[in-house]
Amino acid sequence: MGYKIAVVGATGNVGHEMLNILAERQFPVDEIVALASRRSLGTEVSFGETTLKTKDLDTFDFSGWDMALFAVGSDATKTYAPKAAAAGCVVIDNSSLYRYDPEIPLIVPEVNPEAIHDYKNKMIIANPNCSTAQMVVALKPLHDRAKIKRVVVSTYQSVSGSGKEAIDELWNQTKGMYVPGQEVEPSVYPKQIAFNVIPHIDVFMDSGDTKEEWKMIAETKKIVDKNIKVTATCVRVPVFVGHSESVNIETEEFLDEDEARDILREAPGILVVDKRENGGYVTPVESVGDFATFISRIRQDVTVENGLNLWCVSDNLRKGAALNAVQIAELLGREVLKKG
Ligand SMILES: NC(=O)c1ccc[n+]([C@@H]2O[C@H](COP(=O)([O-])OP(=O)(O)OC[C@H]3O[C@@H](n4cnc5c(N)ncnc54)[C@H](OP(=O)(O)O)[C@@H]3O)[C@@H](O)[C@H]2O)c1
């Protein structure tokens, strides 16, 4: 016996990937429904070899459904996630709406799987921000060995992290550089994204940090350890899919770069590609469609007593969103619902 699963936001970037990953990982599905806005009613989406016709989220009854994987943004989540939860369907949500609610577990299965049992509090589980998810997979095994005190991270985030309209904006601006008369004014982003980088993701806060930077700080504390200090600079780059991060880590105990490499090689969800030669590292293009978080450029930072640097790359639509959500669904099935 398997599960009755709803994919909410099935016509979006993350929704597509959730359907792909559920099929690829042969999630035990008895019945699956694809939901989106009324605009997309009847739109066909693929689930493995099967084609599903999208239904209207607004009129859907979640009674009798086991889990709903939400990827519709905070506004729609606010309206529909409580309805699904009240109907007894466990919500696994990709938006930021519930991440900082102390009663709602925020889970990366490789890092804090034990938090799954807190799903009972509100029948909702939150999925972290894309940049946080891949970073904490790398931080956790190093923290377990040498206790991380402080992290300085700079991100290089792809446009797919801002939804399908942002992908179109990068594509159209890029074409516009070559085809006279096809220039496109920025609309998703505040400045030109093609052939440029923008040190601004989400809104500015009073501290001067952006909300994206604040999310990395707050979420790392909630998922890994509240005592870890994090400072972040989040930057949008003209890459379609795949987020990269330069991560500087300061630990309480000394951790040699070779031991760190060995620890990361053994860690779940990580693939170390770290040769000190031309091309001996992973770039975002190579991460697309993969399940792993790739770690490269592991090296000592000798400017502090116990310091390490590394380069972390992952497919943001997968580990940063859809894959992590499906892994949470697998964990919930394995540890709690036990149907599959
Ligand atoms: N992309 C990432 O890397 C990433 C990472 C982590 C978290 N997330 C989060 O995941 C969510 C989805 O992101 P995305 O990149 O997939 O966005 P997207 O490509 O723009 O897709 C949005 C989806 O939400 C649906 N939707 C929007 N408003 C709706 C409403 N009122 N009722 C029903 N359906 C509605 C859309 O349906 P229609 O097609 O019918 O409009 C579409 O299926 C967001 O909360 C985002 O913050 C994304």
mmCIF file of C-alpha atoms and ligand atoms in Angstrom:
data_model
loop_
_atom_site.group_PDB
_atom_site.id
_atom_site.type_symbol
_atom_site.label_atom_id
_atom_site.label_comp_id
_atom_site.label_asym_id
_atom_site.label_seq_id
_atom_site.Cartn_x
_atom_site.Cartn_y
_atom_site.Cartn_z
ATOM 1 C CA MET A 1 0.000 0.000 0.000
ATOM 2 C CA GLY A 2 1.281 3.467 -0.878
ATOM 3 C CA TYR A 3 0.344 7.092 -0.333
ATOM 4 C CA LYS A 4 -2.120 9.553 -1.785
ATOM 5 C CA ILE A 5 0.042 12.566 -2.711
ATOM 6 C CA ALA A 6 -0.911 16.058 -3.869
ATOM 7 C CA VAL A 7 1.697 18.180 -5.686
ATOM 8 C CA VAL A 8 0.627 21.793 -5.206
ATOM 9 C CA GLY A 9 2.144 24.252 -7.704
ATOM 10 C CA ALA A 10 2.646 21.436 -10.213
ATOM 11 C CA THR A 11 3.041 23.818 -13.179
ATOM 12 C CA GLY A 12 5.944 25.701 -11.558
ATOM 13 C CA ASN A 13 9.687 25.006 -11.561
ATOM 14 C CA VAL A 14 9.728 23.326 -8.172
ATOM 15 C CA GLY A 15 6.438 21.493 -8.807
ATOM 16 C CA HIS A 16 7.834 19.975 -12.033
ATOM 17 C CA GLU A 17 10.910 18.772 -10.188
ATOM 18 C CA MET A 18 8.820 17.322 -7.350
ATOM 19 C CA LEU A 19 6.882 15.217 -9.867
ATOM 20 C CA ASN A 20 10.135 14.122 -11.575
ATOM 21 C CA ILE A 21 11.806 13.193 -8.305
ATOM 22 C CA LEU A 22 8.793 11.309 -6.896
ATOM 23 C CA ALA A 23 8.861 9.226 -10.097
ATOM 24 C CA GLU A 24 12.673 8.841 -10.232
ATOM 25 C CA ARG A 25 12.883 7.698 -6.601
ATOM 26 C CA GLN A 26 9.856 5.406 -7.058
ATOM 27 C CA PHE A 27 8.062 6.969 -4.138
ATOM 28 C CA PRO A 28 5.268 4.567 -3.115
ATOM 29 C CA VAL A 29 2.352 6.421 -4.687
ATOM 30 C CA ASP A 30 -1.178 4.979 -4.736
ATOM 31 C CA GLU A 31 -2.705 8.097 -6.212
ATOM 32 C CA ILE A 32 -1.236 11.452 -7.241
ATOM 33 C CA VAL A 33 -2.892 14.759 -8.104
ATOM 34 C CA ALA A 34 -1.327 17.854 -9.715
ATOM 35 C CA LEU A 35 -2.759 21.161 -8.454
ATOM 36 C CA ALA A 36 -2.202 24.780 -9.526
ATOM 37 C CA SER A 37 -4.243 27.940 -10.010
ATOM 38 C CA ARG A 38 -7.448 28.017 -12.041
ATOM 39 C CA ARG A 39 -5.400 29.583 -14.885
ATOM 40 C CA SER A 40 -3.713 26.222 -15.380
ATOM 41 C CA LEU A 41 -6.798 24.019 -15.178
ATOM 42 C CA GLY A 42 -6.279 21.039 -17.492
ATOM 43 C CA THR A 43 -2.603 21.826 -18.187
ATOM 44 C CA GLU A 44 -0.721 18.567 -18.676
ATOM 45 C CA VAL A 45 2.281 17.722 -16.508
ATOM 46 C CA SER A 46 4.407 14.574 -16.516
ATOM 47 C CA PHE A 47 4.768 12.101 -13.689
ATOM 48 C CA GLY A 48 7.195 9.465 -14.975
ATOM 49 C CA GLU A 49 5.496 7.863 -17.978
ATOM 50 C CA THR A 50 2.089 9.174 -16.949
ATOM 51 C CA THR A 51 0.503 12.509 -17.876
ATOM 52 C CA LEU A 52 -1.577 14.301 -15.259
ATOM 53 C CA LYS A 53 -4.138 17.028 -15.949
ATOM 54 C CA THR A 54 -3.765 19.884 -13.495
ATOM 55 C CA LYS A 55 -6.702 20.547 -11.160
ATOM 56 C CA ASP A 56 -7.755 23.765 -9.419
ATOM 57 C CA LEU A 57 -6.260 24.112 -5.948
ATOM 58 C CA ASP A 58 -9.055 26.457 -4.894
ATOM 59 C CA THR A 59 -11.778 23.809 -5.127
ATOM 60 C CA PHE A 60 -9.725 20.759 -4.166
ATOM 61 C CA ASP A 61 -10.745 18.716 -1.104
ATOM 62 C CA PHE A 62 -7.691 17.330 0.745
ATOM 63 C CA SER A 63 -9.749 14.888 2.873
ATOM 64 C CA GLY A 64 -8.322 11.364 2.563
ATOM 65 C CA TRP A 65 -4.997 12.563 1.069
ATOM 66 C CA ASP A 66 -1.841 11.636 3.047
ATOM 67 C CA MET A 67 0.633 14.351 2.077
ATOM 68 C CA ALA A 68 0.630 17.593 0.072
ATOM 69 C CA LEU A 69 3.918 18.929 -1.283
ATOM 70 C CA PHE A 70 3.392 22.695 -1.600
ATOM 71 C CA ALA A 71 5.388 24.983 -3.965
ATOM 72 C CA VAL A 72 3.105 27.970 -4.571
ATOM 73 C CA GLY A 73 4.661 30.907 -2.695
ATOM 74 C CA SER A 74 3.711 32.290 0.707
ATOM 75 C CA ASP A 75 0.421 34.008 -0.199
ATOM 76 C CA ALA A 76 -1.286 30.953 -1.668
ATOM 77 C CA THR A 77 0.286 28.756 1.029
ATOM 78 C CA LYS A 78 -1.278 30.931 3.724
ATOM 79 C CA THR A 79 -4.728 30.289 2.247
ATOM 80 C CA TYR A 80 -4.485 26.626 1.329
ATOM 81 C CA ALA A 81 -1.949 24.893 3.629
ATOM 82 C CA PRO A 82 -4.145 25.284 6.756
ATOM 83 C CA LYS A 83 -7.087 23.809 4.792
ATOM 84 C CA ALA A 84 -5.041 20.762 3.805
ATOM 85 C CA ALA A 85 -3.713 20.341 7.357
ATOM 86 C CA ALA A 86 -7.205 20.662 8.843
ATOM 87 C CA ALA A 87 -8.364 17.904 6.477
ATOM 88 C CA GLY A 88 -5.696 15.562 7.945
ATOM 89 C CA CYS A 89 -3.228 15.850 5.043
ATOM 90 C CA VAL A 90 0.370 16.555 6.134
ATOM 91 C CA VAL A 91 1.744 19.645 4.341
ATOM 92 C CA ILE A 92 5.418 19.797 3.298
ATOM 93 C CA ASP A 93 5.889 23.426 2.351
ATOM 94 C CA ASN A 94 8.557 25.084 0.206
ATOM 95 C CA SER A 95 7.645 28.693 0.987
ATOM 96 C CA SER A 96 9.185 30.688 3.834
ATOM 97 C CA LEU A 97 5.815 31.168 5.579
ATOM 98 C CA TYR A 98 6.214 28.584 8.352
ATOM 99 C CA ARG A 99 9.996 28.173 8.589
ATOM 100 C CA TYR A 100 10.483 30.342 11.665
ATOM 101 C CA ASP A 101 7.437 29.128 13.628
ATOM 102 C CA PRO A 102 8.948 27.340 16.651
ATOM 103 C CA GLU A 103 6.170 24.724 16.552
ATOM 104 C CA ILE A 104 6.815 23.796 12.926
ATOM 105 C CA PRO A 105 9.783 21.556 12.145
ATOM 106 C CA LEU A 106 12.247 22.844 9.528
ATOM 107 C CA ILE A 107 13.947 19.756 8.153
ATOM 108 C CA VAL A 108 16.910 18.716 6.063
ATOM 109 C CA PRO A 109 16.787 14.920 6.359
ATOM 110 C CA GLU A 110 20.599 14.464 6.371
ATOM 111 C CA VAL A 111 20.883 16.943 9.258
ATOM 112 C CA ASN A 112 17.916 16.880 11.664
ATOM 113 C CA PRO A 113 15.666 13.923 10.778
ATOM 114 C CA GLU A 114 14.597 13.584 14.421
ATOM 115 C CA ALA A 115 12.526 16.769 14.066
ATOM 116 C CA ILE A 116 10.022 14.845 11.887
ATOM 117 C CA HIS A 117 7.936 13.864 14.914
ATOM 118 C CA ASP A 118 7.028 17.527 15.493
ATOM 119 C CA TYR A 119 4.896 17.392 12.332
ATOM 120 C CA LYS A 120 2.031 16.584 14.727
ATOM 121 C CA ASN A 121 2.043 20.099 16.188
ATOM 122 C CA LYS A 122 0.363 21.665 13.152
ATOM 123 C CA MET A 123 0.407 18.913 10.478
ATOM 124 C CA ILE A 124 2.893 21.145 8.600
ATOM 125 C CA ILE A 125 6.613 20.640 7.916
ATOM 126 C CA ALA A 126 8.753 23.411 6.423
ATOM 127 C CA ASN A 127 11.424 23.026 3.764
ATOM 128 C CA PRO A 128 14.363 25.451 4.065
ATOM 129 C CA ASN A 129 15.558 28.145 1.702
ATOM 130 C CA CYS A 130 17.552 26.764 -1.233
ATOM 131 C CA SER A 131 20.858 28.338 -0.162
ATOM 132 C CA THR A 132 20.497 27.088 3.404
ATOM 133 C CA ALA A 133 19.627 23.498 2.438
ATOM 134 C CA GLN A 134 22.816 22.799 0.506
ATOM 135 C CA MET A 135 25.051 24.606 3.008
ATOM 136 C CA VAL A 136 23.796 22.779 6.113
ATOM 137 C CA VAL A 137 24.330 19.383 4.465
ATOM 138 C CA ALA A 138 28.028 20.299 4.349
ATOM 139 C CA LEU A 139 28.186 22.007 7.751
ATOM 140 C CA LYS A 140 26.597 19.226 9.817
ATOM 141 C CA PRO A 141 29.326 16.535 9.573
ATOM 142 C CA LEU A 142 32.053 19.143 10.156
ATOM 143 C CA HIS A 143 30.128 20.528 13.142
ATOM 144 C CA ASP A 144 29.776 17.037 14.635
ATOM 145 C CA ARG A 145 33.569 16.595 14.484
ATOM 146 C CA ALA A 146 34.975 20.041 15.317
ATOM 147 C CA LYS A 147 32.082 22.269 16.507
ATOM 148 C CA ILE A 148 31.539 25.180 14.151
ATOM 149 C CA LYS A 149 31.701 28.633 15.775
ATOM 150 C CA ARG A 150 31.246 30.939 12.789
ATOM 151 C CA VAL A 151 30.436 30.762 9.087
ATOM 152 C CA VAL A 152 31.014 33.452 6.451
ATOM 153 C CA VAL A 153 29.151 32.597 3.269
ATOM 154 C CA SER A 154 28.848 34.341 -0.104
ATOM 155 C CA THR A 155 26.313 32.913 -2.520
ATOM 156 C CA TYR A 156 26.102 32.861 -6.320
ATOM 157 C CA GLN A 157 22.419 32.073 -6.847
ATOM 158 C CA SER A 158 20.795 31.121 -10.146
ATOM 159 C CA VAL A 159 17.699 32.822 -11.542
ATOM 160 C CA SER A 160 15.535 29.675 -11.256
ATOM 161 C CA GLY A 161 15.465 30.460 -7.539
ATOM 162 C CA SER A 162 13.082 33.344 -8.388
ATOM 163 C CA GLY A 163 10.544 31.283 -10.378
ATOM 164 C CA LYS A 164 9.766 30.759 -14.034
ATOM 165 C CA GLU A 165 9.401 34.472 -14.933
ATOM 166 C CA ALA A 166 12.996 35.076 -13.852
ATOM 167 C CA ILE A 167 14.238 32.348 -16.185
ATOM 168 C CA ASP A 168 12.428 34.093 -19.049
ATOM 169 C CA GLU A 169 13.935 37.450 -18.022
ATOM 170 C CA LEU A 170 17.518 36.149 -18.179
ATOM 171 C CA TRP A 171 16.843 34.407 -21.486
ATOM 172 C CA ASN A 172 15.153 37.425 -23.104
ATOM 173 C CA GLN A 173 17.777 39.898 -21.880
ATOM 174 C CA THR A 174 20.555 37.625 -23.140
ATOM 175 C CA LYS A 175 18.914 37.319 -26.574
ATOM 176 C CA GLY A 176 18.313 41.080 -26.565
ATOM 177 C CA MET A 177 22.070 41.674 -26.401
ATOM 178 C CA TYR A 178 22.442 40.047 -29.814
ATOM 179 C CA VAL A 179 19.191 40.808 -31.629
ATOM 180 C CA PRO A 180 18.692 44.566 -32.267
ATOM 181 C CA GLY A 181 15.340 45.818 -30.998
ATOM 182 C CA GLN A 182 14.820 42.893 -28.594
ATOM 183 C CA GLU A 183 16.113 44.561 -25.440
ATOM 184 C CA VAL A 184 14.135 43.763 -22.303
ATOM 185 C CA GLU A 185 13.755 46.106 -19.336
ATOM 186 C CA PRO A 186 14.260 44.458 -15.924
ATOM 187 C CA SER A 187 10.983 43.497 -14.262
ATOM 188 C CA VAL A 188 11.629 40.527 -11.960
ATOM 189 C CA TYR A 189 15.004 41.945 -10.876
ATOM 190 C CA PRO A 190 15.830 45.551 -9.961
ATOM 191 C CA LYS A 191 18.735 45.673 -12.437
ATOM 192 C CA GLN A 192 19.853 43.892 -15.604
ATOM 193 C CA ILE A 193 20.670 40.241 -14.797
ATOM 194 C CA ALA A 194 22.189 39.143 -18.134
ATOM 195 C CA PHE A 195 26.003 39.577 -18.101
ATOM 196 C CA ASN A 196 25.747 41.085 -14.614
ATOM 197 C CA VAL A 197 25.532 40.118 -10.915
ATOM 198 C CA ILE A 198 23.113 41.623 -8.377
ATOM 199 C CA PRO A 199 24.037 41.715 -4.659
ATOM 200 C CA HIS A 200 20.411 41.809 -3.575
ATOM 201 C CA ILE A 201 17.960 38.920 -3.036
ATOM 202 C CA ASP A 202 14.587 39.506 -1.337
ATOM 203 C CA VAL A 203 13.851 42.710 0.596
ATOM 204 C CA PHE A 204 16.222 44.862 2.652
ATOM 205 C CA MET A 205 15.944 44.685 6.434
ATOM 206 C CA ASP A 206 16.741 47.377 9.034
ATOM 207 C CA SER A 207 20.112 45.740 9.748
ATOM 208 C CA GLY A 208 21.203 46.260 6.128
ATOM 209 C CA ASP A 209 21.085 42.508 5.484
ATOM 210 C CA THR A 210 18.617 41.297 2.891
ATOM 211 C CA LYS A 211 15.862 38.864 3.915
ATOM 212 C CA GLU A 212 17.646 36.098 1.974
ATOM 213 C CA GLU A 213 20.781 36.672 4.077
ATOM 214 C CA TRP A 214 18.712 36.729 7.269
ATOM 215 C CA LYS A 215 17.054 33.442 6.220
ATOM 216 C CA MET A 216 20.434 31.700 5.909
ATOM 217 C CA ILE A 217 21.358 32.892 9.407
ATOM 218 C CA ALA A 218 18.043 31.997 11.102
ATOM 219 C CA GLU A 219 17.575 28.679 9.316
ATOM 220 C CA THR A 220 21.121 27.407 9.952
ATOM 221 C CA LYS A 221 20.551 28.056 13.658
ATOM 222 C CA LYS A 222 17.191 26.250 13.641
ATOM 223 C CA ILE A 223 18.414 23.231 11.657
ATOM 224 C CA VAL A 224 22.000 22.713 12.872
ATOM 225 C CA ASP A 225 22.761 24.583 16.119
ATOM 226 C CA LYS A 226 21.507 27.877 17.559
ATOM 227 C CA ASN A 227 25.036 28.757 18.676
ATOM 228 C CA ILE A 228 26.563 28.894 15.189
ATOM 229 C CA LYS A 229 27.177 32.479 14.074
ATOM 230 C CA VAL A 230 26.518 33.039 10.377
ATOM 231 C CA THR A 231 27.088 36.089 8.207
ATOM 232 C CA ALA A 232 25.990 35.965 4.572
ATOM 233 C CA THR A 233 26.113 37.955 1.340
ATOM 234 C CA CYS A 234 23.602 36.637 -1.198
ATOM 235 C CA VAL A 235 24.140 37.452 -4.861
ATOM 236 C CA ARG A 236 22.041 36.676 -7.949
ATOM 237 C CA VAL A 237 24.112 35.587 -10.941
ATOM 238 C CA PRO A 238 23.185 34.964 -14.615
ATOM 239 C CA VAL A 239 23.036 31.176 -14.283
ATOM 240 C CA PHE A 240 19.776 29.339 -15.075
ATOM 241 C CA VAL A 241 19.968 26.491 -12.540
ATOM 242 C CA GLY A 242 22.427 25.637 -9.733
ATOM 243 C CA HIS A 243 23.424 27.675 -6.702
ATOM 244 C CA SER A 244 27.087 28.021 -5.658
ATOM 245 C CA GLU A 245 28.485 29.139 -2.326
ATOM 246 C CA SER A 246 31.897 30.120 -1.047
ATOM 247 C CA VAL A 247 31.879 29.033 2.603
ATOM 248 C CA ASN A 248 34.428 30.030 5.244
ATOM 249 C CA ILE A 249 34.154 28.016 8.453
ATOM 250 C CA GLU A 250 35.745 28.623 11.849
ATOM 251 C CA THR A 251 35.714 25.711 14.268
ATOM 252 C CA GLU A 252 36.403 25.314 17.982
ATOM 253 C CA GLU A 253 38.714 22.350 17.453
ATOM 254 C CA PHE A 254 41.378 22.201 14.752
ATOM 255 C CA LEU A 255 40.229 20.321 11.647
ATOM 256 C CA ASP A 256 42.842 19.454 9.071
ATOM 257 C CA GLU A 257 41.787 19.941 5.423
ATOM 258 C CA ASP A 258 42.477 16.267 4.596
ATOM 259 C CA GLU A 259 40.357 15.055 7.491
ATOM 260 C CA ALA A 260 37.578 17.496 6.496
ATOM 261 C CA ARG A 261 37.713 16.052 2.956
ATOM 262 C CA ASP A 262 37.449 12.490 4.335
ATOM 263 C CA ILE A 263 34.541 13.440 6.614
ATOM 264 C CA LEU A 264 32.672 15.072 3.738
ATOM 265 C CA ARG A 265 33.334 12.058 1.457
ATOM 266 C CA GLU A 266 31.518 9.849 3.971
ATOM 267 C CA ALA A 267 28.678 12.278 4.670
ATOM 268 C CA PRO A 268 25.158 11.592 3.332
ATOM 269 C CA GLY A 269 24.015 13.658 0.351
ATOM 270 C CA ILE A 270 27.521 14.909 -0.487
ATOM 271 C CA LEU A 271 29.841 14.208 -3.380
ATOM 272 C CA VAL A 272 33.381 15.554 -3.011
ATOM 273 C CA VAL A 273 35.077 16.590 -6.276
ATOM 274 C CA ASP A 274 38.292 18.248 -5.204
ATOM 275 C CA LYS A 275 41.343 17.957 -7.412
ATOM 276 C CA ARG A 276 43.832 20.797 -7.390
ATOM 277 C CA GLU A 277 44.053 21.013 -11.169
ATOM 278 C CA ASN A 278 42.213 22.667 -14.081
ATOM 279 C CA GLY A 279 38.540 21.707 -13.848
ATOM 280 C CA GLY A 280 38.999 19.675 -10.663
ATOM 281 C CA TYR A 281 35.915 21.227 -9.048
ATOM 282 C CA VAL A 282 32.178 21.368 -9.760
ATOM 283 C CA THR A 283 30.353 24.299 -11.370
ATOM 284 C CA PRO A 284 26.569 24.906 -11.241
ATOM 285 C CA VAL A 285 25.971 23.695 -14.810
ATOM 286 C CA GLU A 286 27.293 20.257 -13.812
ATOM 287 C CA SER A 287 24.982 20.033 -10.799
ATOM 288 C CA VAL A 288 21.756 20.313 -12.820
ATOM 289 C CA GLY A 289 19.491 17.286 -12.488
ATOM 290 C CA ASP A 290 21.686 15.696 -9.820
ATOM 291 C CA PHE A 291 20.702 14.716 -6.299
ATOM 292 C CA ALA A 292 24.052 15.526 -4.665
ATOM 293 C CA THR A 293 25.467 18.595 -2.992
ATOM 294 C CA PHE A 294 28.957 18.906 -4.489
ATOM 295 C CA ILE A 295 31.893 20.079 -2.403
ATOM 296 C CA SER A 296 35.137 21.302 -3.960
ATOM 297 C CA ARG A 297 38.111 23.568 -3.121
ATOM 298 C CA ILE A 298 38.432 22.289 0.474
ATOM 299 C CA ARG A 299 41.417 24.058 2.013
ATOM 300 C CA GLN A 300 42.778 25.450 5.246
ATOM 301 C CA ASP A 301 42.155 29.115 6.034
ATOM 302 C CA VAL A 302 45.381 29.997 7.798
ATOM 303 C CA THR A 303 44.289 33.536 8.687
ATOM 304 C CA VAL A 304 42.424 32.235 11.753
ATOM 305 C CA GLU A 305 43.338 29.559 14.314
ATOM 306 C CA ASN A 306 40.916 26.864 13.104
ATOM 307 C CA GLY A 307 39.654 27.796 9.671
ATOM 308 C CA LEU A 308 38.503 26.038 6.502
ATOM 309 C CA ASN A 309 37.285 27.226 3.100
ATOM 310 C CA LEU A 310 35.133 25.261 0.699
ATOM 311 C CA TRP A 311 33.017 25.607 -2.447
ATOM 312 C CA CYS A 312 29.503 24.158 -2.346
ATOM 313 C CA VAL A 313 27.291 23.639 -5.424
ATOM 314 C CA SER A 314 23.862 22.072 -5.818
ATOM 315 C CA ASP A 315 20.808 22.068 -8.099
ATOM 316 C CA ASN A 316 18.620 24.605 -6.283
ATOM 317 C CA LEU A 317 15.403 23.189 -7.712
ATOM 318 C CA ARG A 318 16.385 19.776 -6.339
ATOM 319 C CA LYS A 319 18.269 19.816 -3.002
ATOM 320 C CA GLY A 320 17.225 23.430 -2.518
ATOM 321 C CA ALA A 321 13.533 22.618 -2.908
ATOM 322 C CA ALA A 322 11.955 19.577 -4.581
ATOM 323 C CA LEU A 323 14.426 16.856 -3.584
ATOM 324 C CA ASN A 324 14.502 17.965 0.035
ATOM 325 C CA ALA A 325 10.675 18.014 0.082
ATOM 326 C CA VAL A 326 10.511 14.477 -1.327
ATOM 327 C CA GLN A 327 13.171 13.314 1.162
ATOM 328 C CA ILE A 328 10.986 14.738 3.952
ATOM 329 C CA ALA A 329 8.009 12.832 2.508
ATOM 330 C CA GLU A 330 10.112 9.647 2.477
ATOM 331 C CA LEU A 331 11.179 10.264 6.081
ATOM 332 C CA LEU A 332 7.589 10.895 7.160
ATOM 333 C CA GLY A 333 6.502 7.697 5.432
ATOM 334 C CA ARG A 334 9.356 5.636 6.923
ATOM 335 C CA GLU A 335 9.251 6.958 10.492
ATOM 336 C CA VAL A 336 5.639 7.923 11.057
ATOM 337 C CA LEU A 337 2.935 6.956 8.562
ATOM 338 C CA LYS A 338 4.562 3.577 7.687
ATOM 339 C CA LYS A 339 2.331 2.706 4.750
ATOM 340 C CA GLY A 340 4.779 2.201 1.868
HETATM 341 N N1 LIG B 1 13.011 27.850 -7.084
HETATM 342 C C1 LIG B 1 13.730 27.568 -6.001
HETATM 343 O O1 LIG B 1 14.959 27.364 -6.042
HETATM 344 C C2 LIG B 1 13.055 27.474 -4.700
HETATM 345 C C3 LIG B 1 13.782 26.989 -3.628
HETATM 346 C C4 LIG B 1 13.171 26.904 -2.390
HETATM 347 C C5 LIG B 1 11.857 27.287 -2.280
HETATM 348 N N2 LIG B 1 11.156 27.765 -3.346
HETATM 349 C C6 LIG B 1 9.770 28.147 -3.145
HETATM 350 O O2 LIG B 1 8.898 27.276 -3.858
HETATM 351 C C7 LIG B 1 7.727 27.986 -4.249
HETATM 352 C C8 LIG B 1 7.499 27.850 -5.746
HETATM 353 O O3 LIG B 1 8.635 28.332 -6.456
HETATM 354 P P1 LIG B 1 8.801 28.102 -8.039
HETATM 355 O O4 LIG B 1 10.188 28.517 -8.329
HETATM 356 O O5 LIG B 1 8.355 26.740 -8.438
HETATM 357 O O6 LIG B 1 7.742 29.191 -8.617
HETATM 358 P P2 LIG B 1 7.055 29.237 -10.059
HETATM 359 O O7 LIG B 1 7.879 28.513 -11.063
HETATM 360 O O8 LIG B 1 6.739 30.662 -10.301
HETATM 361 O O9 LIG B 1 5.671 28.403 -9.872
HETATM 362 C C9 LIG B 1 4.656 28.832 -9.018
HETATM 363 C C10 LIG B 1 3.578 27.764 -8.911
HETATM 364 O O10 LIG B 1 2.607 28.178 -7.934
HETATM 365 C C11 LIG B 1 1.318 28.172 -8.524
HETATM 366 N N3 LIG B 1 0.494 29.226 -7.909
HETATM 367 C C12 LIG B 1 0.848 30.518 -7.681
HETATM 368 N N4 LIG B 1 -0.180 31.168 -7.091
HETATM 369 C C13 LIG B 1 -1.192 30.270 -6.944
HETATM 370 C C14 LIG B 1 -2.511 30.328 -6.417
HETATM 371 N N5 LIG B 1 -3.011 31.461 -5.885
HETATM 372 N N6 LIG B 1 -3.269 29.212 -6.426
HETATM 373 C C15 LIG B 1 -2.785 28.071 -6.945
HETATM 374 N N7 LIG B 1 -1.536 27.938 -7.478
HETATM 375 C C16 LIG B 1 -0.757 29.028 -7.468
HETATM 376 C C17 LIG B 1 1.553 28.413 -10.000
HETATM 377 O O11 LIG B 1 0.438 27.969 -10.716
HETATM 378 P P3 LIG B 1 0.053 28.643 -12.146
HETATM 379 O O12 LIG B 1 1.039 28.087 -13.149
HETATM 380 O O13 LIG B 1 -1.336 28.147 -12.352
HETATM 381 O O14 LIG B 1 0.170 30.123 -11.962
HETATM 382 C C18 LIG B 1 2.811 27.544 -10.218
HETATM 383 O O15 LIG B 1 2.419 26.190 -10.297
HETATM 384 C C19 LIG B 1 7.958 29.427 -3.754
HETATM 385 O O16 LIG B 1 7.404 29.539 -2.457
HETATM 386 C C20 LIG B 1 9.452 29.527 -3.658
HETATM 387 O O17 LIG B 1 9.843 30.522 -2.739
HETATM 388 C C21 LIG B 1 11.722 27.844 -4.562
#
